[in-house]
Tab-separated table of C-alpha atoms in Angstrom:
chain	number	residue	atom	x	y	z
A	1	THR	CA	0.000	0.000	0.000
A	2	SER	CA	0.973	3.632	-0.210
A	3	ASN	CA	0.627	4.065	3.527
A	4	PRO	CA	1.540	0.814	5.309
A	5	ARG	CA	1.502	0.752	9.084
A	6	ASN	CA	2.465	-1.790	11.763
A	7	PHE	CA	-0.193	-2.611	14.303
A	8	GLY	CA	-0.405	-4.387	17.630
A	9	SER	CA	-2.660	-7.323	18.407
A	10	GLN	CA	-5.748	-5.183	19.238
A	11	THR	CA	-5.788	-2.579	16.461
A	12	THR	CA	-8.691	-1.846	14.118
A	13	LEU	CA	-7.589	-2.418	10.533
A	14	ILE	CA	-8.710	-0.452	7.506
A	15	SER	CA	-8.434	-1.313	3.833
A	16	GLY	CA	-4.846	-1.610	2.657
A	17	ASP	CA	-3.224	-1.837	6.081
A	18	TYR	CA	-0.895	-4.663	7.026
A	19	THR	CA	0.512	-5.962	10.298
A	20	ASN	CA	3.290	-8.338	11.344
A	21	VAL	CA	2.375	-11.329	13.496
A	22	SER	CA	4.444	-14.112	15.002
A	23	SER	CA	3.845	-17.827	14.792
A	24	THR	CA	3.330	-19.066	18.341
A	25	LYS	CA	5.096	-22.347	17.671
A	26	GLN	CA	8.300	-21.255	16.003
A	27	ALA	CA	8.312	-17.494	16.725
A	28	TYR	CA	8.815	-16.545	13.076
A	29	VAL	CA	7.582	-13.148	11.882
A	30	ASN	CA	5.112	-13.425	9.002
A	31	GLU	CA	3.504	-10.598	7.023
A	32	LEU	CA	-0.230	-10.675	6.390
A	33	VAL	CA	-1.952	-8.157	4.079
A	34	ILE	CA	-5.503	-7.592	5.258
A	35	ILE	CA	-8.341	-6.196	3.128
A	36	ALA	CA	-11.183	-5.175	5.416
A	37	SER	CA	-14.805	-4.606	4.528
A	38	THR	CA	-15.949	-1.002	4.301
A	39	ARG	CA	-19.547	-1.855	5.144
A	40	ASP	CA	-20.780	0.065	8.153
A	41	SER	CA	-22.515	-2.993	9.547
A	42	SER	CA	-19.260	-4.934	9.910
A	43	PRO	CA	-16.305	-2.536	9.634
A	44	ASN	CA	-13.769	-5.077	10.900
A	45	GLN	CA	-14.790	-8.072	8.811
A	46	VAL	CA	-11.823	-9.598	6.984
A	47	VAL	CA	-12.801	-10.382	3.400
A	48	GLY	CA	-9.377	-11.363	2.049
A	49	VAL	CA	-5.927	-12.396	3.230
A	50	HIS	CA	-2.941	-12.197	0.902
A	51	GLY	CA	0.787	-12.781	1.122
A	52	VAL	CA	0.672	-15.102	4.110
A	53	GLY	CA	4.244	-16.168	4.874
A	54	SER	CA	5.287	-19.623	6.011
A	55	SER	CA	7.910	-20.651	8.526
A	56	PRO	CA	11.199	-21.166	6.686
A	57	GLN	CA	12.386	-24.750	6.644
A	58	GLN	CA	15.963	-25.878	6.887
A	59	GLN	CA	17.891	-28.916	5.819
A	60	PHE	CA	20.361	-30.405	8.231
A	61	GLU	CA	22.711	-33.325	7.667
A	62	GLU	CA	23.565	-35.372	10.732
A	63	THR	CA	26.427	-37.865	10.708
A	64	PHE	CA	26.628	-40.934	12.904
A	65	THR	CA	29.017	-43.781	13.558
A	66	SER	CA	28.562	-47.512	13.674
A	67	GLY	CA	27.272	-48.603	17.074
A	68	TRP	CA	25.654	-46.447	19.740
A	69	ASN	CA	25.142	-42.698	19.288
A	70	LEU	CA	23.487	-39.932	21.321
A	71	VAL	CA	21.097	-38.039	19.040
A	72	GLY	CA	18.261	-35.515	19.084
A	73	LEU	CA	15.913	-33.837	16.633
A	74	PRO	CA	17.736	-31.010	14.806
A	75	SER	CA	14.484	-29.321	13.736
A	76	ASP	CA	10.699	-29.632	13.958
A	77	ILE	CA	9.986	-32.798	11.970
A	78	VAL	CA	6.466	-33.806	10.907
A	79	ASP	CA	7.094	-37.561	11.070
A	80	SER	CA	9.532	-38.288	13.896
A	81	ASN	CA	9.583	-42.090	13.589
A	82	TYR	CA	13.288	-42.775	14.082
A	83	LEU	CA	13.393	-45.675	11.619
A	84	GLY	CA	12.244	-43.290	8.885
A	85	LEU	CA	14.672	-40.580	9.960
A	86	PHE	CA	17.614	-42.969	10.308
A	87	PRO	CA	17.333	-45.775	7.722
A	88	LYS	CA	20.521	-47.388	9.081
A	89	ALA	CA	19.235	-47.523	12.655
A	90	GLU	CA	18.610	-50.944	14.148
A	91	THR	CA	15.071	-51.783	15.234
A	92	ASN	CA	14.146	-51.464	18.915
A	93	THR	CA	17.297	-49.482	19.750
A	94	LEU	CA	15.889	-45.982	20.406
A	95	PHE	CA	15.957	-45.236	24.142
A	96	SER	CA	15.050	-42.159	26.179
A	97	TYR	CA	15.896	-41.787	29.874
A	98	SER	CA	13.825	-40.751	32.883
A	99	GLY	CA	15.405	-42.390	35.903
A	100	GLY	CA	15.638	-45.489	33.705
A	101	TYR	CA	15.590	-46.315	30.002
A	102	THR	CA	12.406	-46.455	27.908
A	103	ASN	CA	12.252	-47.993	24.439
A	104	GLU	CA	10.767	-45.458	21.996
A	105	LEU	CA	9.621	-45.275	18.386
A	106	HIS	CA	9.144	-41.518	17.896
A	107	MET	CA	11.460	-38.662	18.865
A	108	ASN	CA	10.475	-35.422	20.623
A	109	GLU	CA	12.085	-31.984	20.510
A	110	GLY	CA	14.487	-31.342	23.385
A	111	THR	CA	14.899	-35.013	24.305
A	112	GLY	CA	18.153	-36.910	23.836
A	113	TYR	CA	18.188	-40.554	22.756
A	114	TRP	CA	20.489	-43.516	22.503
A	115	VAL	CA	20.212	-45.192	19.099
A	116	LYS	CA	22.324	-47.931	17.541
A	117	PHE	CA	23.411	-47.962	13.899
A	118	ALA	CA	24.458	-50.968	11.859
A	119	SER	CA	27.060	-48.866	10.022
A	120	SER	CA	28.346	-45.313	9.795
A	121	GLY	CA	26.585	-42.790	7.579
A	122	SER	CA	24.467	-39.657	7.567
A	123	ALA	CA	20.842	-38.576	7.441
A	124	VAL	CA	19.280	-35.384	6.046
A	125	PHE	CA	16.451	-33.720	7.982
A	126	THR	CA	14.017	-31.161	6.570
A	127	GLY	CA	11.839	-29.229	8.978
A	128	ASP	CA	11.032	-25.948	10.660
A	129	ALA	CA	13.889	-24.477	12.668
A	130	ILE	CA	13.658	-24.623	16.455
A	131	ASN	CA	14.968	-21.242	17.562
A	132	THR	CA	14.158	-21.563	21.246
A	133	ASN	CA	13.032	-24.298	23.605
A	134	ASP	CA	12.257	-24.644	27.298
A	135	LEU	CA	13.547	-27.938	28.693
A	136	ASP	CA	11.974	-29.398	31.823
A	137	LEU	CA	14.652	-31.245	33.791
A	138	ALA	CA	14.109	-33.827	36.501
A	139	SER	CA	16.351	-33.951	39.543
A	140	GLY	CA	19.381	-36.083	38.641
A	141	TRP	CA	20.612	-37.103	35.207
A	142	ASN	CA	18.688	-36.040	32.094
A	143	LEU	CA	19.114	-36.887	28.404
A	144	ILE	CA	18.509	-33.707	26.402
A	145	SER	CA	19.029	-32.373	22.889
A	146	GLY	CA	19.529	-28.886	21.530
A	147	ILE	CA	17.832	-26.573	19.063
A	148	SER	CA	18.558	-25.524	15.466
A	149	CYS	CA	21.869	-23.870	16.282
A	150	THR	CA	24.846	-24.419	18.559
A	151	VAL	CA	24.269	-23.052	22.066
A	152	ALA	CA	27.139	-22.414	24.474
A	153	LEU	CA	26.469	-23.802	27.931
A	154	ASP	CA	27.092	-20.411	29.509
A	155	ASP	CA	24.359	-18.977	27.240
A	156	VAL	CA	21.763	-21.396	28.618
A	157	THR	CA	19.286	-19.522	30.804
A	158	ASP	CA	19.120	-21.315	34.145
A	159	ASN	CA	17.155	-19.025	36.438
A	160	GLY	CA	16.840	-21.682	39.130
A	161	SER	CA	20.574	-22.528	39.040
A	162	ILE	CA	19.618	-26.181	38.712
A	163	ILE	CA	22.380	-27.243	36.299
A	164	GLU	CA	25.292	-28.808	38.146
A	165	PRO	CA	28.432	-27.194	36.667
A	166	GLY	CA	30.716	-29.504	34.716
A	167	THR	CA	28.087	-32.186	34.068
A	168	LEU	CA	27.305	-31.707	30.363
A	169	PHE	CA	28.525	-34.769	28.453
A	170	GLY	CA	28.286	-35.767	24.822
A	171	PHE	CA	29.261	-39.118	23.317
A	172	SER	CA	31.978	-39.380	20.664
A	173	GLY	CA	34.534	-41.945	19.583
A	174	GLY	CA	32.839	-44.612	21.658
A	175	GLY	CA	33.027	-42.744	24.976
A	176	TYR	CA	31.786	-39.783	26.988
A	177	VAL	CA	33.267	-36.362	26.313
A	178	ALA	CA	32.796	-33.335	28.596
A	179	SER	CA	31.294	-30.468	26.610
A	180	ASP	CA	30.736	-26.717	26.921
A	181	ILE	CA	28.343	-26.513	23.945
A	182	ILE	CA	25.064	-28.106	22.857
A	183	GLU	CA	25.145	-28.841	19.132
A	184	GLN	CA	22.215	-29.244	16.786
A	185	GLY	CA	21.131	-32.854	16.304
A	186	LYS	CA	23.193	-34.238	19.191
A	187	GLY	CA	22.090	-35.772	22.474
A	188	TYR	CA	23.675	-34.894	25.828
A	189	TRP	CA	23.627	-35.920	29.446
A	190	ILE	CA	23.190	-33.106	31.969
A	191	TYR	CA	22.731	-33.232	35.739
A	192	ALA	CA	20.179	-31.116	37.608
A	193	ASN	CA	20.432	-30.658	41.366
A	194	SER	CA	16.649	-30.184	41.485
A	195	ALA	CA	13.723	-30.266	39.084
A	196	GLY	CA	13.165	-27.130	37.025
A	197	THR	CA	13.297	-25.492	33.600
A	198	ILE	CA	16.176	-24.209	31.495
A	199	THR	CA	15.946	-22.286	28.218
A	200	LEU	CA	17.976	-22.723	25.037
A	201	ASP	CA	17.813	-19.846	22.559
A	202	CYS	CA	19.565	-19.125	19.262
A	203	ASP	CA	19.459	-15.446	20.245
A	204	PRO	CA	20.063	-15.631	24.017
A	205	PRO	CA	19.625	-12.630	26.303
A	206	VAL	CA	22.765	-10.546	26.659
A	207	SER	CA	22.724	-11.139	30.408
A	208	PRO	CA	20.555	-14.121	31.406
A	209	LEU	CA	19.406	-13.993	35.008
A	210	ALA	CA	21.550	-17.041	35.669
A	211	LYS	CA	24.118	-18.802	33.503
A	212	SER	CA	25.608	-22.244	33.956
A	213	ARG	CA	29.344	-22.524	34.560
A	214	SER	CA	31.285	-24.447	31.938
A	215	ALA	CA	33.635	-27.404	32.336
A	216	ALA	CA	36.567	-25.110	31.534
A	217	GLN	CA	35.587	-22.815	34.396
A	218	ILE	CA	35.361	-25.764	36.782
A	219	ARG	CA	38.790	-26.988	35.669
A	220	SER	CA	40.306	-23.570	36.298
A	221	GLU	CA	38.507	-23.033	39.598
A	222	HIS	CA	39.865	-26.264	41.085
A	223	GLN	CA	43.272	-26.018	39.349
A	224	LEU	CA	42.708	-29.477	37.902
A	225	ASP	CA	45.591	-29.278	35.445
A	226	GLU	CA	47.964	-29.328	38.434
A	227	ARG	CA	46.272	-32.229	40.250
A	228	PRO	CA	47.402	-35.885	40.211
A	229	GLN	CA	45.650	-37.523	37.293
A	230	LEU	CA	45.413	-40.535	35.031
A	231	VAL	CA	44.599	-39.805	31.387
A	232	PHE	CA	43.065	-42.613	29.314
A	233	SER	CA	42.910	-42.294	25.499
A	234	ASN	CA	41.308	-44.903	23.251
A	235	ALA	CA	42.135	-45.738	19.638
A	236	THR	CA	39.693	-43.147	18.264
A	237	GLY	CA	41.266	-40.340	20.299
A	238	THR	CA	38.534	-40.033	22.925
A	239	THR	CA	40.112	-39.026	26.249
A	240	GLN	CA	38.850	-39.469	29.791
A	241	THR	CA	40.709	-38.084	32.815
A	242	LEU	CA	40.451	-39.304	36.408
A	243	TYR	CA	41.798	-37.146	39.243
A	244	PHE	CA	43.087	-38.667	42.482
A	245	ALA	CA	44.713	-37.604	45.766
A	246	THR	CA	42.629	-34.433	45.453
A	247	GLU	CA	40.459	-33.016	48.229
A	248	ILE	CA	37.746	-30.485	47.414
A	249	ALA	CA	34.749	-29.146	49.306
A	250	PRO	CA	31.958	-31.768	49.624
A	251	ASP	CA	29.415	-29.482	47.953
A	252	ALA	CA	31.677	-29.252	44.881
A	253	MET	CA	31.877	-33.024	44.364
A	254	ALA	CA	28.614	-33.046	42.399
A	255	SER	CA	30.451	-31.369	39.511
A	256	PHE	CA	32.597	-34.494	39.130
A	257	GLN	CA	29.798	-37.017	38.703
A	258	LEU	CA	29.635	-39.138	35.576
A	259	PRO	CA	26.486	-40.149	33.657
A	260	PRO	CA	25.167	-43.718	33.661
A	261	VAL	CA	27.521	-46.082	31.849
A	262	ALA	CA	26.894	-46.098	28.099
A	263	PRO	CA	25.504	-49.248	26.427
A	264	PHE	CA	28.030	-51.951	25.542
A	265	PRO	CA	30.347	-51.782	23.672
A	266	SER	CA	31.678	-48.427	24.827
A	267	PHE	CA	34.834	-46.976	26.360
A	268	ASP	CA	34.502	-45.998	30.020
A	269	VAL	CA	36.691	-45.377	33.078
A	270	ARG	CA	35.413	-44.158	36.443
A	271	TYR	CA	35.630	-44.587	40.180
A	272	PRO	CA	33.146	-47.020	41.804
A	273	ASN	CA	30.933	-44.165	43.047
A	274	ASP	CA	30.453	-42.925	39.448
A	275	THR	CA	32.799	-39.955	39.796
A	276	ARG	CA	36.010	-38.806	38.131
A	277	LEU	CA	37.698	-37.373	41.239
A	278	THR	CA	38.753	-38.922	44.550
A	279	GLY	CA	40.882	-38.019	47.545
A	280	ASP	CA	42.342	-41.544	47.650
A	281	GLU	CA	46.057	-41.792	46.802
A	282	SER	CA	45.688	-45.469	45.789
A	283	PRO	CA	42.344	-45.559	43.988
A	284	VAL	CA	40.517	-48.422	42.300
A	285	MET	CA	39.006	-47.647	38.891
A	286	GLU	CA	36.259	-49.473	37.030
A	287	VAL	CA	37.209	-49.790	33.362
A	288	ARG	CA	35.718	-50.872	30.065
A	289	LEU	CA	38.445	-50.932	27.432
A	290	ILE	CA	36.950	-52.037	24.124
A	291	ASP	CA	40.084	-51.391	22.097
A	292	ARG	CA	43.705	-50.367	22.507
A	293	THR	CA	43.975	-47.721	25.243
A	294	VAL	CA	46.929	-45.564	26.250
A	295	LEU	CA	47.314	-44.496	29.885
A	296	SER	CA	49.444	-41.574	31.058
A	297	ALA	CA	50.127	-40.615	34.695
A	298	ARG	CA	50.687	-36.958	35.551
A	299	ASN	CA	51.577	-35.032	38.719
A	300	LEU	CA	52.163	-38.191	40.748
A	301	PRO	CA	52.246	-37.402	44.510
A	302	LEU	CA	55.467	-39.253	45.333
A	303	GLU	CA	57.968	-38.836	48.141
A	304	SER	CA	61.535	-40.142	48.237
A	305	GLY	CA	61.665	-43.895	47.824
A	306	GLU	CA	58.063	-44.204	46.664
A	307	SER	CA	56.776	-45.396	43.308
A	308	TYR	CA	53.445	-46.349	41.804
A	309	VAL	CA	52.262	-49.691	40.441
A	310	LEU	CA	49.208	-50.455	38.316
A	311	ASP	CA	47.395	-53.665	39.244
A	312	LEU	CA	45.368	-54.845	36.241
A	313	MET	CA	42.345	-56.857	37.335
A	314	ALA	CA	39.821	-59.222	35.791
A	315	GLY	CA	37.038	-59.512	38.298
A	316	ARG	CA	38.808	-59.569	41.669
A	317	GLN	CA	41.944	-61.264	40.379
A	318	VAL	CA	45.122	-59.305	39.640
A	319	VAL	CA	46.382	-60.548	36.268
A	320	GLU	CA	49.357	-58.213	35.860
A	321	SER	CA	51.227	-55.499	37.775
A	322	ILE	CA	52.990	-52.717	35.871
A	323	PRO	CA	55.285	-50.010	37.318
A	324	VAL	CA	54.201	-46.507	36.324
A	325	SER	CA	56.316	-43.341	36.301
A	326	GLU	CA	55.600	-39.637	35.871
A	327	GLY	CA	54.682	-38.838	32.259
A	328	GLU	CA	55.139	-42.427	31.109
A	329	THR	CA	52.606	-43.875	28.675
A	330	ILE	CA	51.374	-47.425	29.141
A	331	THR	CA	49.481	-49.343	26.477
A	332	LEU	CA	46.524	-51.393	27.684
A	333	ASP	CA	45.164	-53.864	25.155
A	334	GLN	CA	43.454	-56.346	27.457
A	335	PRO	CA	39.692	-56.055	26.722
A	336	TYR	CA	38.893	-58.464	29.555
A	337	LEU	CA	40.017	-56.010	32.247
A	338	THR	CA	37.270	-54.845	34.596
A	339	ALA	CA	39.260	-52.782	37.106
A	340	ILE	CA	42.636	-51.160	37.695
A	341	GLN	CA	44.174	-50.198	41.018
A	342	LEU	CA	46.884	-47.583	41.285
A	343	ARG	CA	48.875	-48.244	44.446
A	344	LYS	CA	51.999	-46.890	46.065
A	345	SER	CA	55.020	-49.132	46.502
A	346	LEU	CA	58.227	-48.653	48.526
A	347	GLU	CA	61.544	-49.500	46.921
A	348	ILE	CA	63.123	-52.482	48.705
A	349	ASN	CA	66.301	-50.560	49.579
A	350	ASP	CA	64.242	-48.040	51.489
A	351	VAL	CA	62.436	-50.572	53.665
A	352	ILE	CA	64.005	-50.500	57.140
A	353	THR	CA	64.215	-53.862	58.850
A	354	SER	CA	65.221	-54.102	62.511
A	355	PHE	CA	66.906	-57.089	64.093
A	356	ALA	CA	67.064	-57.929	67.788
A	357	VAL	CA	70.319	-59.518	68.975
A	358	GLU	CA	70.427	-61.337	72.313
């Protein structure tokens, strides 16, 4: 028109005017051109609607590997049957989590899922973009997925401060990986200290009322790079680090929890209480080594005459003991191992033996 104007939701329209409205589902702005009746009996009757916009759709290609993957919907899909979305997925292998696993057939926005693929490949999704989403979290571990963009963890609005810092984990290379971002189409574990709601937004507020602290911030806060640690790396390059001989405040221990063990076969190392940090100087670790794994010890807390030994265990039986030194790498290729104990040992020359002479 020659005199277009923008109106609010309760404005009387006259012939030739237009207004911008937003779709309540996807929050897209669409332009509607309204032609109103000029009859006195019904001055606000709409007799024609032209130029109605539609929510723009996007295509997204998601890659996956053979075996188990953590996935989520990358956009608003009309038919969310996972076997149609992922032709290479195995039947009866889609699982959501709510205190326990539930076998599913259809996927929902904001939910993360385990799914198993017969071989590696990719899938292309076409659907309306999800620009924002409110996720309802239960107390404890939750499987979530993101929206149609990458969202940094410290851009997640968490007004109730329910996200436990340092507990966002993705799954890559056959094992868990700590993450500071939530990527489109991926599934993630996250721990909530109480039930509540968080918000993911492609255009987050400049200063959310509350932001979650990232894994990098937790690492810096507790000076983890300087702590005694064992670094495990599998053949695909996935790395998991366990800290030991490290004391922190009890209320900070929640940040070092690990999610439920991934389905077999998967790479996993953890302490028996499902954490990655302990104050014990001779800790026992539960392990699942599905392929060749390299172990490196760093910042060993040793005094004169002390050394460390790794006891490799199958069940409760020690099958091999290996000396370990600062910075040394040890190759572990025994898939039958279920546990490893790191223990201190005194050199024989430093053991003082007393004799009584009569």
